[in-house]
């Protein structure tokens, strides 16, 4: 069943290009306009939405966090992302104009399900982004957008994460289209960029040897930090989560801009730090700010493991290792940048002799609160 791979996780990392292809499949009409027929929610309801709250747990919540940047940019609707177990207990402000987006691979996560029920009781519309057909969360939602990642067996989520981002992006583009977004060309462009992602993800997977070698050399590591900014921030959080759950190594993700507000105190000689570098072609000089961060931590002894776009030479003087990803538009980079981090966690855990498909203390779907 593992199709020749050492583990389900390894297989599912390799399934990612197909998972994205399948999640995109059949969702545009002949004119290239998005068509989310399976959504079963009235267009007028979606046009009236004035706030979106994404609820999810763990990796699915990081997918929501990535999507927030994109949906706010395309739709100009405020998007909050909240852990499902926190949402429910804090008296959230929701009404009929709130669209609650529940993201879940299994569709059975009890924390997320309880938050869905709570949101509906408060009058919100709930749209779920779910991978497992016939599961409980879509049954209890007003609308559903399925990810088509195929069954995910390994406990640690990989291909579901990429397809959750993809589906949430489709939702964002669809809302933008419905609401007469002022940049129809941009929507078309993003859709065509999305279609190029499977091939680019495959390129990252094909470059896995370097990550594997570095991971194998780090089997004795006790702490790894992850930094990212903008959409790279949730990617850093996800990289840290993967390493914790698979390799049982203390790992923490930070927003790179937060470094000087505290976390930089953790940097000492030899501390490994992954840095997800924004595209040099992106806006707001984020790239140079993150390059400065790399310089700062390196000067304090950090071992810098840098994820950077092909051709980004500015990082070279400050990087101990560089993991290259193909050039893509800023909002799509998480689909590429997370892949070396998944492979790193998987390989490091394997090097430690651990079972990557069944990490200790974890279950694939958490059906208790
Ligand atoms: C991490 C992981 C978990 C799940 C979380 C939500 O690798 O798998 O953090 O993402 O438990 O699960 P779903 O998506 O099934 O609701």
Short mmCIF file of C-alpha atoms and ligand atoms in Angstrom, two decimals:
data_model
loop_
_atom_site.label_atom_id
_atom_site.label_comp_id
_atom_site.label_asym_id
_atom_site.label_seq_id
_atom_site.Cartn_x
_atom_site.Cartn_y
_atom_site.Cartn_z
CA UNK A 1 0.00 0.00 0.00
CA UNK A 2 2.95 2.29 0.57
CA UNK A 3 3.71 1.94 -3.13
CA UNK A 4 7.41 1.25 -2.57
CA UNK A 5 7.91 4.14 -0.14
CA UNK A 6 9.47 3.61 3.28
CA UNK A 7 6.50 5.09 5.07
CA UNK A 8 3.05 6.47 4.39
CA UNK A 9 4.38 9.90 5.24
CA UNK A 10 7.08 9.59 2.60
CA UNK A 11 4.46 8.46 0.10
CA UNK A 12 2.09 11.27 1.02
CA UNK A 13 4.83 13.89 0.63
CA UNK A 14 5.34 12.49 -2.88
CA UNK A 15 1.56 12.52 -3.49
CA UNK A 16 1.46 16.30 -3.05
CA UNK A 17 1.67 17.39 -6.69
CA UNK A 18 -1.25 15.07 -7.52
CA UNK A 19 -3.22 16.25 -4.48
CA UNK A 20 -3.02 19.84 -5.73
CA UNK A 21 -3.88 18.85 -9.30
CA UNK A 22 -6.94 16.96 -8.05
CA UNK A 23 -8.04 19.77 -5.73
CA UNK A 24 -7.96 22.21 -8.66
CA UNK A 25 -9.61 19.82 -11.11
CA UNK A 26 -13.01 20.70 -12.53
CA UNK A 27 -13.37 23.90 -10.60
CA UNK A 28 -13.26 26.36 -13.49
CA UNK A 29 -15.61 26.71 -16.47
CA UNK A 30 -14.57 26.99 -20.10
CA UNK A 31 -14.07 30.75 -19.72
CA UNK A 32 -11.65 30.13 -16.88
CA UNK A 33 -14.11 31.44 -14.29
CA UNK A 34 -14.22 29.63 -11.00
CA UNK A 35 -17.17 27.39 -10.54
CA UNK A 36 -17.58 25.77 -7.16
CA UNK A 37 -20.67 23.70 -7.86
CA UNK A 38 -20.24 21.42 -4.92
CA UNK A 39 -20.43 24.36 -2.55
CA UNK A 40 -24.24 24.20 -2.09
CA UNK A 41 -24.56 27.66 -0.60
CA UNK A 42 -26.49 30.56 -2.06
CA UNK A 43 -24.43 33.16 -3.92
CA UNK A 44 -26.41 35.96 -2.27
CA UNK A 45 -25.30 34.69 1.13
CA UNK A 46 -21.67 34.74 0.04
CA UNK A 47 -22.02 38.24 -1.43
CA UNK A 48 -23.30 39.54 1.90
CA UNK A 49 -20.46 38.13 4.01
CA UNK A 50 -18.67 40.87 5.96
CA UNK A 51 -16.34 38.76 8.08
CA UNK A 52 -14.69 35.37 7.80
CA UNK A 53 -13.52 33.32 10.75
CA UNK A 54 -11.42 30.27 10.01
CA UNK A 55 -11.62 27.62 12.72
CA UNK A 56 -9.36 24.59 12.81
CA UNK A 57 -6.71 22.82 14.87
CA UNK A 58 -3.03 22.10 14.36
CA UNK A 59 -1.82 21.93 10.80
CA UNK A 60 -5.28 22.77 9.43
CA UNK A 61 -5.18 26.00 11.44
CA UNK A 62 -1.83 26.90 9.87
CA UNK A 63 -3.41 26.38 6.45
CA UNK A 64 -6.10 28.84 7.56
CA UNK A 65 -3.46 31.25 8.71
CA UNK A 66 -1.82 31.17 5.27
CA UNK A 67 -5.20 31.66 3.59
CA UNK A 68 -5.93 34.76 5.69
CA UNK A 69 -3.19 36.70 3.88
CA UNK A 70 -4.59 35.74 0.49
CA UNK A 71 -8.31 36.12 1.17
CA UNK A 72 -7.95 39.54 2.78
CA UNK A 73 -5.82 40.69 -0.14
CA UNK A 74 -8.20 39.44 -2.83
CA UNK A 75 -11.55 40.05 -1.17
CA UNK A 76 -10.96 42.89 1.28
CA UNK A 77 -13.03 40.96 3.84
CA UNK A 78 -11.53 40.75 7.32
CA UNK A 79 -10.41 37.20 8.10
CA UNK A 80 -9.71 35.92 11.60
CA UNK A 81 -8.10 32.57 12.23
CA UNK A 82 -8.83 30.87 15.48
CA UNK A 83 -8.10 27.54 17.05
CA UNK A 84 -11.44 25.77 17.21
CA UNK A 85 -11.12 24.94 20.92
CA UNK A 86 -10.52 28.60 21.77
CA UNK A 87 -13.25 29.98 19.51
CA UNK A 88 -16.01 28.17 21.25
CA UNK A 89 -15.20 29.27 24.76
CA UNK A 90 -14.71 32.97 24.28
CA UNK A 91 -18.14 34.28 23.31
CA UNK A 92 -17.14 35.12 19.70
CA UNK A 93 -18.94 37.86 17.79
CA UNK A 94 -20.70 36.18 14.89
CA UNK A 95 -23.97 36.78 13.03
CA UNK A 96 -25.66 35.88 9.75
CA UNK A 97 -23.08 37.89 7.80
CA UNK A 98 -20.20 35.93 9.28
CA UNK A 99 -18.82 33.10 7.21
CA UNK A 100 -17.15 30.54 9.43
CA UNK A 101 -14.74 28.35 7.48
CA UNK A 102 -13.97 25.08 9.25
CA UNK A 103 -10.83 23.34 7.95
CA UNK A 104 -10.29 19.66 8.71
CA UNK A 105 -8.60 16.74 7.01
CA UNK A 106 -10.56 14.07 8.85
CA UNK A 107 -13.84 15.93 9.17
CA UNK A 108 -14.14 14.31 12.58
CA UNK A 109 -12.03 16.52 14.87
CA UNK A 110 -14.26 17.01 17.90
CA UNK A 111 -12.90 20.46 18.80
CA UNK A 112 -13.65 21.69 15.29
CA UNK A 113 -17.05 20.02 15.18
CA UNK A 114 -18.09 21.62 18.47
CA UNK A 115 -16.98 25.02 17.15
CA UNK A 116 -19.02 24.44 13.98
CA UNK A 117 -22.12 23.72 16.06
CA UNK A 118 -21.48 26.75 18.22
CA UNK A 119 -21.08 29.03 15.18
CA UNK A 120 -24.32 27.81 13.64
CA UNK A 121 -26.20 28.25 16.90
CA UNK A 122 -25.04 31.87 16.83
CA UNK A 123 -26.46 32.30 13.32
CA UNK A 124 -23.26 32.11 11.28
CA UNK A 125 -23.03 30.24 8.01
CA UNK A 126 -20.46 27.46 8.11
CA UNK A 127 -18.50 26.34 5.09
CA UNK A 128 -16.16 23.44 5.66
CA UNK A 129 -12.99 22.55 3.79
CA UNK A 130 -12.63 18.83 4.40
CA UNK A 131 -10.75 15.92 2.88
CA UNK A 132 -12.82 12.96 4.04
CA UNK A 133 -16.10 12.42 2.21
CA UNK A 134 -19.08 11.49 4.32
CA UNK A 135 -17.48 12.68 7.55
CA UNK A 136 -19.34 14.56 10.27
CA UNK A 137 -18.15 18.17 9.85
CA UNK A 138 -19.37 18.57 6.24
CA UNK A 139 -22.67 16.94 7.20
CA UNK A 140 -23.16 19.57 9.86
CA UNK A 141 -22.04 22.51 7.70
CA UNK A 142 -24.09 24.78 5.42
CA UNK A 143 -21.61 24.25 2.62
CA UNK A 144 -18.59 22.14 1.80
CA UNK A 145 -15.55 22.44 -0.40
CA UNK A 146 -13.73 19.13 -0.55
CA UNK A 147 -9.99 18.90 -0.85
CA UNK A 148 -9.14 15.98 -3.09
CA UNK A 149 -5.91 14.90 -1.47
CA UNK A 150 -6.95 11.25 -1.26
CA UNK A 151 -6.75 9.29 2.00
CA UNK A 152 -4.05 10.53 4.37
CA UNK A 153 -2.78 7.65 6.50
CA UNK A 154 0.32 9.03 8.26
CA UNK A 155 -0.62 10.79 11.49
CA UNK A 156 1.34 13.90 10.54
CA UNK A 157 -0.53 15.89 7.95
CA UNK A 158 1.31 16.75 4.71
CA UNK A 159 -0.69 16.55 1.49
CA UNK A 160 -3.85 17.58 3.32
CA UNK A 161 -2.10 20.82 4.36
CA UNK A 162 -1.19 21.74 0.79
CA UNK A 163 -4.65 20.94 -0.50
CA UNK A 164 -6.30 22.88 2.34
CA UNK A 165 -4.33 25.97 1.31
CA UNK A 166 -5.29 25.35 -2.31
CA UNK A 167 -8.99 24.93 -1.52
CA UNK A 168 -9.03 27.99 0.74
CA UNK A 169 -7.40 29.97 -2.06
CA UNK A 170 -10.08 28.76 -4.49
CA UNK A 171 -12.68 29.94 -2.01
CA UNK A 172 -10.98 33.33 -1.71
CA UNK A 173 -10.77 33.73 -5.48
CA UNK A 174 -14.39 32.65 -5.84
CA UNK A 175 -15.55 35.19 -3.28
CA UNK A 176 -13.50 37.87 -5.03
CA UNK A 177 -15.08 36.91 -8.36
CA UNK A 178 -18.61 36.92 -6.91
CA UNK A 179 -18.14 40.25 -5.27
CA UNK A 180 -16.81 41.93 -8.38
CA UNK A 181 -13.19 42.11 -7.36
CA UNK A 182 -11.50 45.02 -9.03
CA UNK A 183 -8.70 42.86 -10.39
CA UNK A 184 -10.28 40.16 -12.63
CA UNK A 185 -6.92 39.76 -14.35
CA UNK A 186 -5.28 39.04 -11.05
CA UNK A 187 -7.77 36.24 -10.35
CA UNK A 188 -7.03 34.67 -13.75
CA UNK A 189 -3.33 35.04 -13.13
CA UNK A 190 -3.43 33.41 -9.71
CA UNK A 191 -5.46 30.53 -11.13
CA UNK A 192 -2.93 29.95 -13.84
CA UNK A 193 -0.08 30.23 -11.30
CA UNK A 194 -1.88 27.67 -9.13
CA UNK A 195 -1.99 25.25 -12.04
CA UNK A 196 1.79 25.46 -12.28
CA UNK A 197 2.28 24.54 -8.64
CA UNK A 198 2.17 20.73 -8.94
CA UNK A 199 5.21 20.78 -11.26
CA UNK A 200 7.04 23.17 -8.94
CA UNK A 201 6.25 21.08 -5.87
CA UNK A 202 7.62 18.09 -7.77
CA UNK A 203 10.84 20.03 -8.33
CA UNK A 204 11.19 20.63 -4.59
CA UNK A 205 10.60 16.92 -3.92
CA UNK A 206 13.23 16.05 -6.55
CA UNK A 207 15.73 18.16 -4.61
CA UNK A 208 15.17 16.21 -1.38
CA UNK A 209 18.69 14.74 -1.19
CA UNK A 210 20.21 17.85 0.27
CA UNK A 211 17.54 18.12 2.99
CA UNK A 212 17.96 14.43 3.76
CA UNK A 213 21.71 14.75 4.22
CA UNK A 214 21.35 17.73 6.52
CA UNK A 215 18.58 16.02 8.53
CA UNK A 216 20.66 12.86 8.94
CA UNK A 217 23.58 14.91 10.25
CA UNK A 218 21.30 16.45 12.89
CA UNK A 219 19.96 13.32 14.60
CA UNK A 220 21.41 14.47 17.94
CA UNK A 221 19.92 17.96 17.82
CA UNK A 222 17.79 18.93 20.82
CA UNK A 223 16.28 22.22 19.66
CA UNK A 224 15.45 23.83 16.32
CA UNK A 225 13.91 27.24 15.72
CA UNK A 226 11.91 28.31 12.66
CA UNK A 227 11.45 31.87 11.44
CA UNK A 228 9.17 33.24 8.76
CA UNK A 229 7.38 36.39 7.83
CA UNK A 230 4.08 37.13 6.04
CA UNK A 231 2.87 33.78 4.58
CA UNK A 232 6.21 32.32 5.65
CA UNK A 233 5.22 32.76 9.29
CA UNK A 234 2.58 29.99 9.40
CA UNK A 235 4.97 27.88 7.30
CA UNK A 236 7.57 28.28 10.07
CA UNK A 237 4.96 27.26 12.66
CA UNK A 238 4.07 24.21 10.60
CA UNK A 239 7.74 23.25 10.19
CA UNK A 240 8.16 23.38 13.97
CA UNK A 241 5.01 21.30 14.55
CA UNK A 242 6.19 18.62 12.13
CA UNK A 243 9.53 18.35 13.89
CA UNK A 244 7.96 18.15 17.37
CA UNK A 245 5.48 15.48 16.49
CA UNK A 246 7.75 13.30 14.37
CA UNK A 247 11.23 13.67 15.85
CA UNK A 248 10.29 14.63 19.45
CA UNK A 249 12.65 17.57 19.27
CA UNK A 250 11.89 20.85 20.92
CA UNK A 251 10.97 23.16 18.07
CA UNK A 252 9.43 26.58 17.95
CA UNK A 253 8.24 28.80 15.14
CA UNK A 254 8.37 32.59 15.31
CA UNK A 255 7.41 35.55 13.20
CA UNK A 256 10.81 36.85 12.06
CA UNK A 257 9.85 40.41 13.00
CA UNK A 258 9.31 39.25 16.57
CA UNK A 259 12.96 38.17 17.00
CA UNK A 260 14.17 41.37 18.58
CA UNK A 261 11.16 41.40 20.92
CA UNK A 262 12.43 38.34 22.74
CA UNK A 263 13.28 35.14 20.89
CA UNK A 264 16.71 36.37 19.79
CA UNK A 265 17.80 35.72 23.39
CA UNK A 266 17.58 32.01 22.56
CA UNK A 267 20.31 32.26 19.94
CA UNK A 268 23.62 30.81 21.03
CA UNK A 269 26.54 29.12 19.33
CA UNK A 270 25.37 26.29 17.08
CA UNK A 271 21.60 26.81 17.52
CA UNK A 272 19.99 25.59 14.29
CA UNK A 273 17.47 28.04 12.85
CA UNK A 274 15.40 27.51 9.74
CA UNK A 275 14.49 30.75 7.99
CA UNK A 276 11.77 30.90 5.33
CA UNK A 277 12.84 33.82 3.13
CA UNK A 278 10.18 35.82 1.27
CA UNK A 279 10.56 36.33 -2.44
CA UNK A 280 13.00 39.13 -3.37
CA UNK A 281 10.37 40.26 -5.90
CA UNK A 282 7.72 40.61 -3.21
CA UNK A 283 6.51 43.91 -1.84
CA UNK A 284 7.35 46.03 1.20
CA UNK A 285 11.06 45.12 1.37
CA UNK A 286 10.20 42.07 3.47
CA UNK A 287 12.95 40.16 1.75
CA UNK A 288 15.70 42.48 2.91
CA UNK A 289 14.28 42.56 6.43
CA UNK A 290 14.41 38.79 6.69
CA UNK A 291 17.91 38.73 5.19
CA UNK A 292 18.92 41.15 7.98
CA UNK A 293 17.40 38.75 10.51
CA UNK A 294 19.54 35.93 9.13
CA UNK A 295 22.59 38.15 9.40
CA UNK A 296 21.74 39.06 13.02
CA UNK A 297 21.26 35.51 14.24
CA UNK A 298 24.30 34.24 12.35
CA UNK A 299 26.43 36.93 14.01
CA UNK A 300 25.26 35.45 17.35
CA UNK A 301 26.32 31.95 16.40
CA UNK A 302 23.16 30.46 14.87
CA UNK A 303 23.49 27.75 12.27
CA UNK A 304 21.26 29.11 9.53
CA UNK A 305 19.21 26.73 7.39
CA UNK A 306 17.68 28.93 4.75
CA UNK A 307 14.76 28.27 2.42
CA UNK A 308 15.08 30.67 -0.48
CA UNK A 309 13.94 31.10 -4.03
CA UNK A 310 16.12 30.07 -6.96
CA UNK A 311 18.37 32.97 -7.89
CA UNK A 312 18.09 34.74 -4.55
CA UNK A 313 21.78 35.43 -4.02
CA UNK A 314 21.37 37.89 -1.15
CA UNK A 315 21.08 35.02 1.35
CA UNK A 316 24.26 33.24 0.28
CA UNK A 317 26.75 35.05 2.57
CA UNK A 318 24.67 34.32 5.69
CA UNK A 319 23.40 30.80 5.04
CA UNK A 320 25.05 27.63 6.34
CA UNK A 321 22.70 25.59 4.18
CA UNK A 322 20.35 26.78 1.44
CA UNK A 323 17.32 24.80 0.35
CA UNK A 324 16.13 26.20 -2.95
CA UNK A 325 12.54 26.45 -4.11
CA UNK A 326 11.36 27.48 -7.59
CA UNK A 327 10.25 31.05 -8.23
CA UNK A 328 6.53 31.63 -7.65
CA UNK A 329 4.21 34.46 -6.70
CA UNK A 330 4.43 35.43 -3.03
CA UNK A 331 1.06 34.09 -1.91
CA UNK A 332 1.79 30.69 -3.44
CA UNK A 333 5.22 30.18 -1.87
CA UNK A 334 3.89 28.30 1.19
CA UNK A 335 3.01 25.38 -1.11
CA UNK A 336 6.72 25.11 -1.91
CA UNK A 337 8.50 26.34 1.21
CA UNK A 338 6.81 23.86 3.55
CA UNK A 339 7.96 20.83 1.56
CA UNK A 340 11.64 20.88 2.63
CA UNK A 341 10.44 21.27 6.23
CA UNK A 342 8.18 18.21 5.93
CA UNK A 343 11.03 16.21 4.41
CA UNK A 344 13.44 17.45 7.09
CA UNK A 345 11.17 16.29 9.93
CA UNK A 346 10.47 12.97 8.24
CA UNK A 347 14.15 12.27 7.55
CA UNK A 348 15.38 13.36 10.95
CA UNK A 349 12.80 11.14 12.68
CA UNK A 350 13.77 8.26 10.39
CA UNK A 351 17.45 8.84 11.20
CA UNK A 352 16.52 8.57 14.89
CA UNK A 353 14.86 5.24 14.17
CA UNK A 354 11.36 6.52 14.95
CA UNK A 355 8.07 5.45 13.39
CA UNK A 356 7.11 8.49 11.33
CA UNK A 357 3.64 7.19 10.52
CA UNK A 358 2.65 6.60 14.14
CA UNK A 359 4.32 9.13 16.44
CA UNK A 360 3.92 8.48 20.14
CA UNK A 361 0.86 9.84 21.96
CA UNK A 362 -0.87 10.99 18.76
CA UNK A 363 -3.94 9.77 16.88
CA UNK A 364 -4.82 10.51 13.27
CA UNK A 365 -8.15 11.96 14.16
CA UNK A 366 -8.86 13.50 17.52
CA UNK A 367 -12.45 12.62 18.25
CA UNK A 368 -12.47 13.75 21.86
CA UNK A 369 -12.48 17.33 23.12
C1 LIG B 1 -0.34 17.67 12.45
C2 LIG B 1 -1.67 17.13 12.48
C3 LIG B 1 -2.70 17.73 13.38
C4 LIG B 1 -4.02 17.92 12.63
C5 LIG B 1 -5.13 18.42 13.58
C6 LIG B 1 -6.43 18.68 12.85
O1 LIG B 1 0.47 17.00 11.58
O2 LIG B 1 -1.96 16.20 11.76
O3 LIG B 1 -2.25 18.93 13.93
O4 LIG B 1 -3.81 18.85 11.59
O5 LIG B 1 -5.34 17.46 14.59
O6 LIG B 1 -6.90 17.51 12.24
P1 LIG B 1 -8.01 17.58 11.15
O7 LIG B 1 -7.46 18.31 9.98
O8 LIG B 1 -8.35 16.15 10.82
O9 LIG B 1 -9.18 18.31 11.75
#
